Every structure is written in structure tokens, then in C-alpha cells.
Amino acid sequence: MYNIQLTDDFSNWLNNLKDITVKGFITKRITIMANGSLGEIRSLGEGLFEAKIRRGAGFRLYFINKGKKIIVLLCGGDKSTQRQDISKAKKLAKEILNA
């Protein structure tokens, strides 16, 4: 089991999604992660990970592990904003890990 923490950036992104079905998929994925199953993820280096959701526009959740049982969701996006989202996630990860 993991304790899931959300950054303000992630919360704002999730709250501003218009599609209720997509919000449901993302919320379900977060619940599954909290229960210990990370699903389809890939390492982006420097402790940053990307969790894929294969629904809709190809949504991604960017996160770090903080300690052994804490996941911090940094930001989210879809395939069309992937480059910018990864850059933002790297910046947020550095801020959190160096705090």
C-alpha cells in the first residue's frame, strides 16, 4: 500500500479536466496505485516515473517515490503535451526531492 500525495499542479490539472469519464479512469488508477499495483509505468530517470492510462488521449501521470511507501503525483497530461509535462515533472521532482 502507498500513501498518495498530490501536488497543487496535479490537483489543478485533474480538477480542470472536463470529461467526467476520463476523471473516473484517472481516479481509479490512483486508487489502484495506492493499493500497491503501479500498473504500466516507465522510468524517466532521476527517480521520475510515468504511469500510462490507455484511454482517450493517452493520459499520463508523472510521479516520484518519496521514501518506500509514499508516491507524489507531480502533474498529468496526455500524449499531445508529453514533452512539456515531462519537463514540468522533472522540475517539480527536483524541488520536492531537494527540499
CSV table of C-alpha atoms in Angstrom, one decimal:
chain,number,residue,atom,x,y,z
A,1,MET,CA,0.0,0.0,0.0
A,2,TYR,CA,1.1,3.5,-0.8
A,3,ASN,CA,0.3,6.9,0.6
A,4,ILE,CA,-0.6,9.1,-2.4
A,5,GLN,CA,0.2,12.8,-2.2
A,6,LEU,CA,-0.8,15.3,-4.9
A,7,THR,CA,1.0,18.5,-5.8
A,8,ASP,CA,-1.1,21.6,-6.4
A,9,ASP,CA,-0.2,21.2,-10.1
A,10,PHE,CA,-1.6,17.7,-10.3
A,11,SER,CA,-4.8,18.6,-8.4
A,12,ASN,CA,-5.4,21.6,-10.6
A,13,TRP,CA,-4.9,19.5,-13.7
A,14,LEU,CA,-7.3,16.8,-12.5
A,15,ASN,CA,-9.9,19.3,-11.3
A,16,ASN,CA,-9.8,21.1,-14.7
A,17,LEU,CA,-10.4,18.1,-16.8
A,18,LYS,CA,-13.8,18.4,-18.4
A,19,ASP,CA,-14.5,14.8,-19.3
A,20,ILE,CA,-16.1,13.0,-16.2
A,21,THR,CA,-15.3,9.6,-17.7
A,22,VAL,CA,-11.6,10.5,-18.0
A,23,LYS,CA,-11.6,11.8,-14.4
A,24,GLY,CA,-13.0,8.4,-13.4
A,25,PHE,CA,-10.3,6.5,-15.2
A,26,ILE,CA,-7.6,8.6,-13.6
A,27,THR,CA,-9.1,8.4,-10.1
A,28,LYS,CA,-9.4,4.7,-10.4
A,29,ARG,CA,-5.8,4.4,-11.5
A,30,ILE,CA,-4.7,6.5,-8.5
A,31,THR,CA,-6.7,4.1,-6.2
A,32,ILE,CA,-5.1,1.1,-7.8
A,33,MET,CA,-1.7,2.7,-7.3
A,34,ALA,CA,-2.5,3.4,-3.6
A,35,ASN,CA,-3.3,-0.3,-3.2
A,36,GLY,CA,0.1,-1.3,-4.4
A,37,SER,CA,-0.3,-2.0,-8.1
A,38,LEU,CA,1.6,0.6,-10.2
A,39,GLY,CA,0.5,-0.9,-13.5
A,40,GLU,CA,2.1,0.2,-16.7
A,41,ILE,CA,4.9,2.6,-15.8
A,42,ARG,CA,8.3,3.6,-17.2
A,43,SER,CA,11.2,5.2,-15.6
A,44,LEU,CA,12.2,8.6,-17.0
A,45,GLY,CA,15.4,8.8,-14.9
A,46,GLU,CA,16.4,10.6,-11.8
A,47,GLY,CA,13.6,9.0,-9.8
A,48,LEU,CA,10.8,10.2,-12.1
A,49,PHE,CA,8.2,7.8,-13.4
A,50,GLU,CA,5.4,8.0,-16.0
A,51,ALA,CA,2.2,6.0,-15.5
A,52,LYS,CA,0.2,5.4,-18.7
A,53,ILE,CA,-3.6,5.3,-18.9
A,54,ARG,CA,-4.6,3.8,-22.3
A,55,ARG,CA,-7.9,5.5,-22.6
A,56,GLY,CA,-8.9,8.6,-24.5
A,57,ALA,CA,-6.0,10.8,-25.5
A,58,GLY,CA,-3.3,8.6,-23.8
A,59,PHE,CA,-3.2,10.2,-20.4
A,60,ARG,CA,0.0,10.1,-18.3
A,61,LEU,CA,0.6,10.6,-14.6
A,62,TYR,CA,4.1,11.7,-13.5
A,63,PHE,CA,5.3,10.8,-10.1
A,64,ILE,CA,8.2,10.1,-7.8
A,65,ASN,CA,8.6,7.8,-4.8
A,66,LYS,CA,9.4,9.7,-1.6
A,67,GLY,CA,10.5,7.1,0.8
A,68,LYS,CA,9.3,3.5,0.5
A,69,LYS,CA,5.6,4.0,0.8
A,70,ILE,CA,4.8,7.5,-0.5
A,71,ILE,CA,4.0,8.4,-4.1
A,72,VAL,CA,3.9,12.0,-5.0
A,73,LEU,CA,1.8,12.7,-8.2
A,74,LEU,CA,3.5,15.7,-9.7
A,75,CYS,CA,1.5,16.6,-12.8
A,76,GLY,CA,-0.5,14.9,-15.5
A,77,GLY,CA,-1.2,15.3,-19.2
A,78,ASP,CA,-1.8,13.5,-22.4
A,79,LYS,CA,0.2,12.4,-25.3
A,80,SER,CA,-0.1,15.8,-27.0
A,81,THR,CA,1.6,17.6,-24.1
A,82,GLN,CA,4.0,14.9,-23.1
A,83,ARG,CA,7.3,16.8,-23.6
A,84,GLN,CA,6.1,19.8,-21.7
A,85,ASP,CA,4.7,17.6,-18.9
A,86,ILE,CA,7.9,15.7,-18.5
A,87,SER,CA,9.9,19.0,-18.2
A,88,LYS,CA,7.5,20.3,-15.6
A,89,ALA,CA,7.6,17.0,-13.7
A,90,LYS,CA,11.4,17.0,-13.7
A,91,LYS,CA,11.4,20.5,-12.2
A,92,LEU,CA,8.8,19.6,-9.6
A,93,ALA,CA,10.6,16.4,-8.7
A,94,LYS,CA,13.9,18.3,-8.1
A,95,GLU,CA,12.1,20.8,-5.9
A,96,ILE,CA,10.5,18.1,-3.8
A,97,LEU,CA,13.5,15.8,-3.5
A,98,ASN,CA,15.8,18.7,-2.7
A,99,ALA,CA,13.5,20.3,-0.1
